[in-house]
């Protein structure tokens, strides 16, 4: 159990430079410390390489002469069925210190006293490496009472009850994982050049192993046995494996860790695995758990202490990530029986309801006008955008649940809430995915009104993605469906979107005709906001064909219609477009006035993205009127607005334009 000699560092140990850099200064006995006894505890998921790292650090320290008093090593077998107790370890340690037979005191109290006295009398620094501990009770009685020794502990759990420097060990970096495969293969056969020839396959193997050292070592063992087969063949087998954790031989590690969890912790681990992404926000975890916030966070912290989830701090918020192999294992447990599957399905419903609630609130904030009810939660557009940005990956992935009947209606509803945001922020691949999923689902359900809306939304995103011909086809499908349904408002909207797509494709005459058809339908419906949209978009198309004066008139009509219905947001957009048309017609003074009107409205809404855009336009207008000082000031203000809107690329471009004027 206890040895004076350190075990060897496992063959093939590689990487961990950053982790060694954190660990070595703590072990250095010459370093000053405020602690009575300097203890370092390395913790991490089973098989993550804690012992290998500890041994590598210990051997380096011994080589450098840091511990002339020697080393003591104890394997506590903390996660075996029969872990070592502190008393068992004590007797083994005393034996290594030369106390055995009749010299060994008869009582535990006397044995502990002798152990502490021997360490206190040993004036040369010693290193005590306590490996694979699971409980502070195994360790506390064995900690020396002097500060010139060092104690290094490894554990799967974060030993927060100890006054120790805690170092959490994560998986290997991708390049280190690949290096482990290549180095380990060459150790057994120096002529094995597969890793060098199949670099892409090595990278794929590392991903399938989750960059987990134990899984990688087991995979290397499999490759050694199949010496004359390619790495790619193993990659393909692992991809097809029903249970990759079992195929990689790491299932027993996870079984032990799972078996030691409290029932509520095990339940939350299963539920986290049914989330659409490996990383979720705290709010999303609460929705999955269906428990109060504090109870959920306590369970998450317990799972983090066991290294089954990893807390990730982003922008002041903590998110919770499952390692890929842990997620596969937990998903397998969640699918283990009818009751567990229903538990997971109910959790997905709760998460989807959470996503829909706040995505709808964010979308309503984008459309909000004075006099309307205030949307929940988001007091301005910036906060709405920030929430959508943080949750975007999960939101888009959750829409894919629409392919399952149980979630179809709510997932399509979620898709409708996201399109405006995804198109506005140019997440166009996600937008197309969301729109196509909604379309396929409404078609499968025979929901013709929903299908018409989905075709229209798909056309809008395809147009923004620079795929006008596909956008035109989608808008035509929407128009025809709306016509068949007798939905004249929907038909008017689809004509307008069709016109925009035709304009992007260069079919200007057809675009203008479609705008006019849309405008006529809106006029017949006495929908002044819709008519304003048609005029506004017609103005943009007229600008594109060089009809600046007609464009000015169209944007002015749109502005007046928006103003008549109290739609300040769209009025500001019309003022912006009017300013652009005036600038094109060389009416620079009037353009500046129009942009200024737009700026005042957008500032009133704290719509910093559009504030930045209008300030940029004002800067350009001042440049054209040979006012570089004013132009530079507006570029800098635009950069500030884009920064507030969390649009760093646009902020950088505005700052660059300002510097060009100095």
XYZ file of C-alpha atoms in Angstrom:
662
model
C 0.000 0.000 0.000
C 2.749 2.461 0.980
C 6.125 2.600 -0.732
C 9.215 4.703 -0.313
C 9.919 4.532 -4.024
C 7.605 6.292 -6.440
C 5.948 4.197 -9.143
C 7.173 4.980 -12.633
C 5.449 7.542 -14.809
C 3.208 5.598 -17.232
C 4.789 5.039 -20.645
C 3.481 7.417 -23.268
C 2.774 10.244 -20.812
C 2.660 13.423 -22.868
C 1.284 16.930 -22.796
C 0.178 18.526 -19.529
C 2.763 21.310 -19.751
C 0.312 23.885 -18.438
C -0.830 21.597 -15.634
C 2.761 20.871 -14.590
C 3.442 24.607 -14.645
C 0.607 25.097 -12.142
C 1.629 22.178 -9.957
C 5.409 22.487 -9.644
C 5.534 25.863 -7.841
C 3.195 24.486 -5.161
C 5.488 21.505 -4.552
C 8.645 23.598 -4.351
C 9.734 23.377 -0.678
C 11.758 26.583 -0.983
C 8.668 28.590 -1.880
C 7.071 30.613 0.892
C 3.525 29.765 1.911
C 0.910 31.104 4.288
C -0.282 27.566 5.000
C 0.913 25.547 7.978
C 1.181 22.497 5.724
C 1.394 22.846 1.969
C -1.062 20.469 0.299
C -1.964 20.227 -3.358
C -4.964 18.160 -4.443
C -5.306 17.215 -8.115
C -8.836 16.147 -8.995
C -10.613 15.103 -12.136
C -12.766 12.551 -13.896
C -11.716 8.914 -13.580
C -8.991 8.033 -16.066
C -8.226 11.679 -16.796
C -4.533 11.249 -15.881
C -4.332 12.551 -12.307
C -1.906 9.890 -11.103
C 0.241 10.220 -14.226
C 0.498 13.976 -13.718
C 1.254 13.630 -10.008
C 3.967 11.049 -10.663
C 5.496 13.148 -13.444
C 5.643 16.153 -11.114
C 7.017 14.073 -8.229
C 9.767 12.471 -10.315
C 10.782 15.880 -11.671
C 10.924 17.298 -8.140
C 13.050 14.374 -6.889
C 15.369 14.683 -9.880
C 15.865 18.363 -9.044
C 16.769 17.497 -5.445
C 13.722 19.120 -3.845
C 13.052 16.288 -1.383
C 16.276 14.959 0.174
C 14.189 13.413 2.961
C 12.644 11.052 0.436
C 9.148 10.246 -0.741
C 6.222 8.232 0.572
C 3.512 6.923 -1.771
C 0.122 5.543 -0.721
C -2.616 4.212 -3.026
C -5.852 4.632 -1.098
C -7.947 2.700 -3.659
C -10.638 5.265 -2.876
C -13.109 4.109 -5.493
C -12.668 0.359 -5.101
C -15.147 -1.760 -3.160
C -12.675 -1.934 -0.278
C -10.829 1.416 -0.015
C -7.928 1.802 2.387
C -8.657 3.424 5.718
C -6.475 6.024 7.391
C -5.417 3.432 9.994
C -4.359 0.923 7.324
C -2.384 3.619 5.502
C -0.798 4.722 8.781
C 0.646 1.285 9.532
C 2.025 1.028 5.992
C 3.581 4.499 6.259
C 5.184 3.693 9.602
C 6.591 0.521 8.056
C 8.240 2.606 5.315
C 9.590 4.914 8.001
C 11.269 1.884 9.622
C 8.721 1.225 12.365
C 7.593 -2.382 12.352
C 7.258 -5.478 14.532
C 7.704 -4.828 18.229
C 8.537 -1.171 17.572
C 4.979 -0.534 16.374
C 2.811 0.960 19.157
C -0.269 -1.091 20.042
C -2.897 1.681 19.899
C -3.911 3.883 16.991
C -3.459 7.001 19.141
C 0.140 6.086 19.886
C 0.780 5.163 16.253
C -0.447 8.572 15.036
C 1.652 10.340 17.638
C 4.780 8.435 16.580
C 4.062 9.130 12.885
C 3.770 12.878 13.475
C 6.881 12.944 15.664
C 8.972 11.151 13.039
C 7.887 13.604 10.349
C 8.512 16.585 12.625
C 12.021 15.320 13.450
C 12.820 14.780 9.784
C 14.358 18.137 8.899
C 14.893 17.278 5.260
C 11.881 17.955 3.090
C 9.768 14.943 2.174
C 7.039 14.468 -0.408
C 3.966 12.472 0.586
C 1.934 11.397 -2.453
C -1.533 10.177 -1.454
C -3.086 8.692 -4.593
C -6.704 7.918 -5.431
C -8.297 9.227 -2.240
C -12.062 9.551 -2.043
C -12.698 10.943 1.427
C -10.906 13.628 3.468
C -11.299 11.272 6.431
C -8.759 8.990 4.755
C -6.255 11.822 4.668
C -6.702 14.297 7.501
C -5.031 12.206 10.244
C -2.020 11.624 7.967
C -1.252 15.244 7.114
C 2.104 16.257 8.674
C 2.109 18.993 11.271
C 5.052 20.854 9.743
C 5.372 23.165 6.758
C 8.645 21.899 5.295
C 7.086 18.744 3.866
C 4.746 18.679 0.891
C 1.593 16.615 0.407
C 0.296 15.806 -3.083
C -3.135 14.190 -3.332
C -5.104 12.821 -6.288
C -8.857 12.253 -6.196
C -11.836 12.051 -8.502
C -13.605 14.445 -6.138
C -12.754 18.040 -5.321
C -11.569 17.758 -1.723
C -12.922 21.127 -0.669
C -12.865 20.223 3.038
C -9.052 20.291 2.985
C -6.994 23.476 3.236
C -5.276 22.666 -0.024
C -4.441 24.178 -3.383
C -7.054 22.568 -5.652
C -6.103 21.835 -9.255
C -8.822 20.542 -11.564
C -7.566 18.364 -14.391
C -9.401 18.462 -17.705
C -9.042 16.356 -20.836
C -6.010 16.710 -23.083
C -5.671 19.419 -25.670
C -6.332 18.105 -29.199
C -2.658 18.289 -30.181
C -1.596 16.479 -26.980
C -4.218 13.790 -27.522
C -2.896 13.190 -31.036
C 0.638 13.167 -29.662
C -0.294 10.526 -27.098
C -1.578 8.231 -29.870
C 1.510 8.616 -32.047
C 4.011 8.335 -29.202
C 2.314 5.294 -27.662
C 2.202 3.457 -30.987
C 5.888 4.103 -31.599
C 6.790 2.936 -28.078
C 5.573 -0.560 -28.895
C 6.821 -0.567 -32.491
C 9.209 2.106 -33.672
C 8.229 1.293 -37.252
C 4.534 2.007 -36.671
C 4.012 5.108 -38.788
C 0.228 5.009 -38.987
C -0.218 8.123 -36.861
C 2.019 10.112 -39.200
C 0.250 8.836 -42.309
C -3.286 9.206 -40.966
C -3.240 12.533 -39.179
C -6.897 13.246 -39.929
C -7.956 9.828 -38.615
C -5.880 10.399 -35.448
C -7.720 13.670 -34.894
C -11.078 11.943 -35.403
C -10.058 9.173 -33.007
C -9.105 11.757 -30.385
C -12.519 13.412 -30.747
C -14.338 10.076 -30.437
C -12.323 9.433 -27.274
C -13.280 12.867 -25.978
C -9.535 13.631 -25.642
C -9.765 11.494 -22.512
C -6.377 9.912 -21.681
C -7.699 6.537 -20.492
C -9.961 6.186 -23.527
C -7.043 7.134 -25.763
C -4.731 4.581 -24.139
C -7.352 1.861 -24.561
C -7.797 2.879 -28.200
C -4.017 2.673 -28.679
C -4.108 -0.827 -27.240
C -6.763 -1.736 -29.803
C -4.579 -0.300 -32.572
C -1.580 -2.298 -31.411
C -3.573 -5.514 -31.700
C -4.666 -4.619 -35.225
C -1.185 -3.685 -36.389
C -1.916 -4.121 -40.088
C -5.207 -2.259 -40.164
C -5.645 1.470 -40.509
C -6.529 3.915 -37.761
C -9.458 4.965 -39.937
C -10.930 1.462 -39.640
C -11.038 1.789 -35.842
C -12.568 5.251 -36.153
C -15.357 3.798 -38.294
C -15.980 0.985 -35.804
C -16.221 3.433 -32.912
C -18.634 5.613 -34.860
C -20.910 2.615 -35.354
C -20.604 1.378 -31.769
C -23.900 1.204 -29.920
C -22.161 2.176 -26.662
C -18.879 3.935 -27.308
C -18.025 4.119 -23.605
C -18.155 0.313 -23.485
C -16.256 -0.055 -26.773
C -13.498 2.175 -25.397
C -13.393 0.344 -22.073
C -14.203 3.398 -19.931
C -17.730 2.320 -19.020
C -16.610 0.808 -15.663
C -15.100 4.166 -14.611
C -18.418 5.912 -15.223
C -20.420 3.089 -13.638
C -18.467 3.539 -10.398
C -18.820 7.335 -10.426
C -22.551 7.104 -11.211
C -23.105 4.496 -8.509
C -21.640 6.833 -5.871
C -24.046 9.674 -6.664
C -27.049 10.538 -4.556
C -30.351 9.754 -6.295
C -31.115 13.404 -7.130
C -27.596 13.954 -8.492
C -27.898 10.853 -10.682
C -31.276 12.084 -11.934
C -29.880 15.506 -12.875
C -26.919 13.912 -14.672
C -29.349 11.878 -16.767
C -31.463 14.938 -17.523
C -28.470 17.043 -18.543
C -27.694 14.395 -21.163
C -31.061 14.929 -22.902
C -30.353 18.638 -23.447
C -29.748 19.466 -27.121
C -26.158 20.563 -26.425
C -23.357 19.394 -24.140
C -23.229 22.798 -22.414
C -26.246 24.492 -20.832
C -26.868 27.643 -18.847
C -27.852 27.478 -15.210
C -31.384 28.529 -16.174
C -31.636 25.724 -18.695
C -30.398 23.243 -16.088
C -33.122 24.451 -13.710
C -35.718 23.910 -16.444
C -34.429 20.391 -17.102
C -34.421 19.529 -13.405
C -37.850 20.961 -12.676
C -36.535 21.930 -9.238
C -36.036 25.264 -7.437
C -32.948 27.232 -8.448
C -30.971 26.720 -5.240
C -31.649 22.988 -5.160
C -30.582 22.610 -8.781
C -27.390 24.616 -8.317
C -26.472 22.570 -5.233
C -26.847 19.401 -7.305
C -24.775 20.890 -10.131
C -22.023 21.827 -7.714
C -22.045 18.277 -6.359
C -21.699 16.871 -9.879
C -18.901 19.353 -10.533
C -17.085 18.214 -7.387
C -17.280 14.672 -8.763
C -16.013 16.017 -12.117
C -19.052 14.713 -13.966
C -19.931 18.223 -15.110
C -17.568 21.120 -15.717
C -18.468 24.703 -14.776
C -17.488 27.113 -17.548
C -17.407 30.832 -16.806
C -18.405 33.041 -19.748
C -19.006 36.746 -19.395
C -19.788 36.545 -15.703
C -22.234 33.664 -16.128
C -21.460 30.054 -15.254
C -22.547 27.415 -17.744
C -22.381 23.659 -17.171
C -20.728 21.272 -19.619
C -20.842 17.487 -19.863
C -17.764 15.721 -21.205
C -18.665 13.903 -24.442
C -18.128 10.421 -23.007
C -19.965 11.271 -19.784
C -22.835 12.572 -21.881
C -22.952 9.353 -23.898
C -22.924 7.319 -20.698
C -25.644 9.433 -19.036
C -27.804 9.333 -22.169
C -27.565 5.558 -22.082
C -28.726 5.564 -18.471
C -31.592 7.939 -19.356
C -32.768 5.463 -22.011
C -32.562 2.521 -19.612
C -36.279 1.910 -19.117
C -39.759 3.269 -19.800
C -39.849 5.311 -16.582
C -36.431 6.845 -17.241
C -37.327 7.619 -20.860
C -40.500 9.374 -19.724
C -38.440 11.285 -17.152
C -36.160 12.492 -19.964
C -39.043 13.345 -22.294
C -40.718 15.426 -19.593
C -37.436 17.260 -19.018
C -37.194 18.066 -22.724
C -40.728 19.476 -22.619
C -39.781 21.711 -19.690
C -36.657 22.918 -21.467
C -38.552 23.599 -24.686
C -41.180 25.582 -22.760
C -38.367 27.590 -21.140
C -36.809 28.324 -24.537
C -40.149 29.304 -26.110
C -41.103 31.611 -23.257
C -37.955 33.697 -23.409
C -37.445 33.536 -27.173
C -40.976 34.918 -27.578
C -40.235 37.651 -25.045
C -37.054 38.572 -26.928
C -38.871 38.608 -30.282
C -41.629 40.771 -28.819
C -38.976 43.197 -27.566
C -37.693 43.562 -31.141
C -41.228 44.456 -32.278
C -42.211 46.542 -29.263
C -43.715 50.008 -29.752
C -44.733 52.687 -27.234
C -48.176 51.911 -25.894
C -47.743 48.151 -26.222
C -47.475 45.902 -23.192
C -43.886 45.503 -21.999
C -42.448 42.069 -22.811
C -41.253 39.925 -19.937
C -37.692 40.120 -18.695
C -35.919 42.034 -21.464
C -35.961 45.778 -20.828
C -34.230 46.591 -24.113
C -33.072 44.986 -27.336
C -29.470 44.633 -26.202
C -30.503 42.352 -23.343
C -32.751 40.364 -25.657
C -29.936 39.918 -28.172
C -27.499 38.964 -25.395
C -29.771 36.188 -24.121
C -30.361 34.829 -27.618
C -26.621 34.915 -28.342
C -25.833 32.978 -25.164
C -28.506 30.340 -25.817
C -28.346 30.249 -29.625
C -26.733 26.831 -30.032
C -29.251 25.199 -27.713
C -32.197 27.067 -29.234
C -31.337 26.020 -32.779
C -30.698 22.439 -31.711
C -33.988 22.312 -29.778
C -35.894 23.294 -32.913
C -34.749 19.967 -34.382
C -36.950 18.232 -31.803
C -39.818 19.285 -34.073
C -39.156 16.035 -35.954
C -40.683 14.181 -32.976
C -44.454 14.406 -32.729
C -44.483 15.118 -28.993
C -42.524 18.353 -29.444
C -43.507 19.377 -32.965
C -45.953 22.202 -32.257
C -43.814 23.881 -29.601
C -40.593 23.511 -31.601
C -42.207 25.126 -34.666
C -43.356 27.945 -32.404
C -39.765 28.331 -31.202
C -38.552 28.447 -34.814
C -40.894 31.348 -35.530
C -39.455 33.302 -32.596
C -35.869 32.880 -33.798
C -36.010 33.781 -37.500
C -35.994 37.546 -37.031
C -32.974 37.407 -34.705
C -31.016 34.902 -36.807
C -31.567 36.883 -40.001
C -30.781 40.227 -38.373
C -27.532 39.000 -36.802
C -26.536 37.098 -39.960
C -26.575 33.634 -38.370
C -27.853 32.546 -41.730
C -26.873 28.872 -41.698
C -28.763 28.513 -38.430
C -31.638 30.513 -39.887
C -31.921 28.203 -42.880
C -31.776 25.133 -40.627
C -34.513 26.492 -38.372
C -36.732 27.566 -41.284
C -36.361 24.252 -43.132
C -37.147 22.276 -39.981
C -40.301 24.318 -39.419
C -41.268 23.819 -43.064
C -40.742 20.039 -43.002
C -42.689 19.758 -39.757
C -45.686 21.787 -40.923
C -45.774 19.743 -44.132
C -45.701 16.499 -42.166
C -48.503 17.730 -39.886
C -50.599 18.939 -42.834
C -50.585 22.454 -41.354
C -51.059 24.491 -44.551
C -51.223 27.944 -42.902
C -48.067 27.110 -40.943
C -46.422 25.783 -44.104
C -47.146 29.041 -45.950
C -45.547 31.054 -43.134
C -42.559 28.683 -43.076
C -42.014 29.042 -46.850
C -42.060 32.827 -46.454
C -39.537 32.755 -43.591
C -37.281 30.399 -45.495
C -37.376 32.731 -48.491
C -36.374 35.689 -46.318
C -33.342 33.871 -44.872
C -32.268 32.427 -48.230
C -32.348 35.908 -49.729
C -30.150 37.259 -46.936
C -27.797 34.298 -47.448
C -27.229 35.307 -51.077
C -29.287 32.462 -52.548
C -31.916 34.501 -54.438
C -33.135 31.827 -56.837
C -33.987 29.481 -53.978
C -35.528 32.444 -52.127
C -37.712 33.253 -55.122
C -38.937 29.658 -55.294
C -39.744 29.677 -51.568
C -41.639 32.986 -51.807
C -43.635 31.734 -54.801
C -44.607 28.635 -52.802
C -45.695 30.870 -49.919
C -47.658 33.181 -52.222
C -49.509 30.307 -53.870
C -50.401 28.715 -50.534
C -51.646 32.020 -49.119
C -53.745 32.515 -52.258
C -55.236 29.018 -51.916
C -56.043 29.722 -48.274
C -57.607 33.079 -49.087
C -55.150 34.784 -46.748
C -54.702 38.137 -48.468
C -52.477 39.580 -45.739
C -50.106 36.634 -46.040
C -50.225 36.946 -49.831
C -49.294 40.627 -49.605
C -46.343 39.790 -47.363
C -45.151 37.032 -49.704
C -45.365 39.375 -52.729
C -43.169 41.846 -50.834
C -40.611 39.174 -49.887
C -40.709 37.857 -53.457
C -39.970 41.369 -54.712
C -36.936 41.645 -52.421
C -35.604 38.296 -53.645
C -36.157 39.266 -57.295
C -34.247 42.494 -56.691
C -31.285 40.594 -55.208
C -31.243 38.334 -58.284
C -31.145 41.388 -60.568
C -34.681 40.956 -61.953
C -35.556 44.574 -61.252
C -38.653 45.028 -63.441
C -40.253 41.932 -61.935
C -39.247 43.135 -58.467
C -40.883 46.523 -58.938
C -44.045 44.850 -60.267
C -44.128 42.533 -57.228
C -43.683 45.484 -54.847
C -46.605 47.215 -56.521
C -48.759 44.037 -56.209
C -47.899 43.896 -52.513
C -48.650 47.575 -52.027
C -52.016 47.226 -53.758
C -53.078 44.315 -51.559
C -52.075 46.169 -48.407
C -53.981 49.242 -49.564
C -57.082 47.130 -50.184
C -56.743 45.676 -46.704
C -56.239 49.171 -45.267
C -53.079 47.851 -43.630
C -51.029 51.018 -43.440
C -48.040 49.389 -41.749
C -47.896 46.730 -44.469
C -48.292 49.400 -47.138
C -45.418 51.299 -45.526
C -43.266 48.147 -45.809
C -44.108 47.846 -49.501
C -43.260 51.510 -50.154
C -40.032 51.237 -48.162
C -38.839 48.148 -50.023
C -39.921 49.629 -53.337
C -37.791 52.662 -52.536
C -34.730 50.460 -51.987
C -35.281 48.739 -55.342
C -35.730 52.083 -57.080
C -32.426 53.219 -55.600
C -30.769 50.120 -57.015
C -31.942 50.988 -60.537
C -30.787 54.596 -60.224
C -34.230 56.170 -59.803
C -33.154 58.328 -56.844
C -35.963 60.876 -56.946
C -38.648 58.148 -57.142
C -36.872 56.350 -54.291
C -36.956 59.529 -52.192
C -40.694 59.780 -52.753
C -41.254 56.098 -51.867
C -39.297 56.326 -48.606
C -41.073 59.549 -47.682
C -44.444 57.818 -48.192
C -43.284 54.886 -46.061
C -42.121 57.278 -43.341
C -45.496 59.033 -43.283
C -47.432 55.760 -43.116
C -45.318 54.468 -40.239
C -45.731 57.772 -38.452
C -49.497 57.628 -38.909
C -49.722 54.231 -37.165
C -47.191 55.159 -34.469
C -44.581 52.621 -35.554
C -41.488 54.516 -34.461
C -39.090 51.645 -35.196
C -40.105 51.414 -38.829
C -40.329 55.196 -39.083
C -36.670 55.341 -38.077
C -35.797 52.731 -40.730
C -37.645 54.788 -43.333
C -35.757 57.923 -42.254
C -32.493 55.970 -42.644
C -33.427 54.741 -46.127
C -34.580 58.238 -47.039
C -31.212 59.606 -45.918
C -29.436 57.067 -48.119
C -31.585 58.004 -51.125
C -30.994 61.708 -50.509
C -27.259 61.121 -50.251
C -27.277 59.207 -53.523
C -29.081 62.155 -55.123
C -26.367 64.475 -53.711
C -28.766 66.158 -51.270
C -26.220 65.811 -48.501
C -27.666 68.375 -46.094
C -31.111 66.796 -46.306
C -29.529 63.337 -45.919
C -27.818 64.416 -42.710
C -31.137 65.739 -41.405
C -32.865 62.424 -42.209
C -30.139 60.360 -40.552
C -30.320 62.610 -37.485
C -34.079 62.001 -37.179
C -33.482 58.252 -37.403
C -30.702 58.493 -34.824
C -32.930 60.242 -32.291
C -35.582 57.527 -32.538
C -33.144 54.602 -32.311
C -31.436 56.181 -29.311
C -34.815 56.495 -27.635
C -35.226 52.725 -27.942
C -31.583 52.080 -26.935
C -31.320 50.069 -30.148
C -27.532 50.343 -30.209
C -27.001 48.230 -33.282
C -29.135 50.535 -35.409
C -27.739 53.585 -33.612
C -24.296 52.442 -34.735
C -25.480 51.961 -38.308
C -27.014 55.421 -38.546
C -23.950 57.054 -36.957
C -21.821 55.295 -39.558
C -24.065 56.715 -42.296
C -23.763 60.177 -40.766
C -19.978 59.856 -40.753
C -19.989 58.975 -44.454
C -22.303 61.898 -45.207
C -19.993 64.312 -43.379
C -17.030 62.908 -45.279
C -18.869 63.581 -48.544
C -19.541 67.161 -47.410
C -15.804 67.594 -46.624
C -16.232 67.738 -42.837
C -13.559 65.267 -41.614
C -13.713 66.345 -37.972
C -17.444 65.687 -37.747
C -17.031 62.472 -39.731
C -14.359 61.179 -37.359
C -16.501 62.018 -34.319
C -19.449 60.081 -35.765
C -17.258 57.062 -36.597
C -16.055 56.977 -32.989
C -19.609 57.275 -31.691
C -20.607 54.463 -34.051
C -17.815 52.291 -32.650
C -19.074 52.940 -29.129
C -22.656 52.065 -30.117
C -21.560 48.838 -31.844
C -19.591 47.905 -28.737
C -22.686 48.400 -26.597
C -24.602 46.247 -29.052
C -21.995 43.471 -28.719
C -20.988 43.826 -32.374
C -17.171 43.950 -32.090
C -16.419 43.512 -35.798
C -18.537 46.503 -36.745
C -16.998 48.502 -33.898
C -13.514 47.682 -35.192
C -14.407 48.806 -38.732
C -15.785 52.116 -37.419
C -12.649 52.703 -35.336
C -10.495 51.955 -38.383
C -12.449 54.498 -40.440
C -11.956 57.090 -37.681
C -8.200 56.463 -37.592
C -8.030 56.963 -41.364
C -9.277 60.533 -40.841
C -6.642 61.553 -38.274
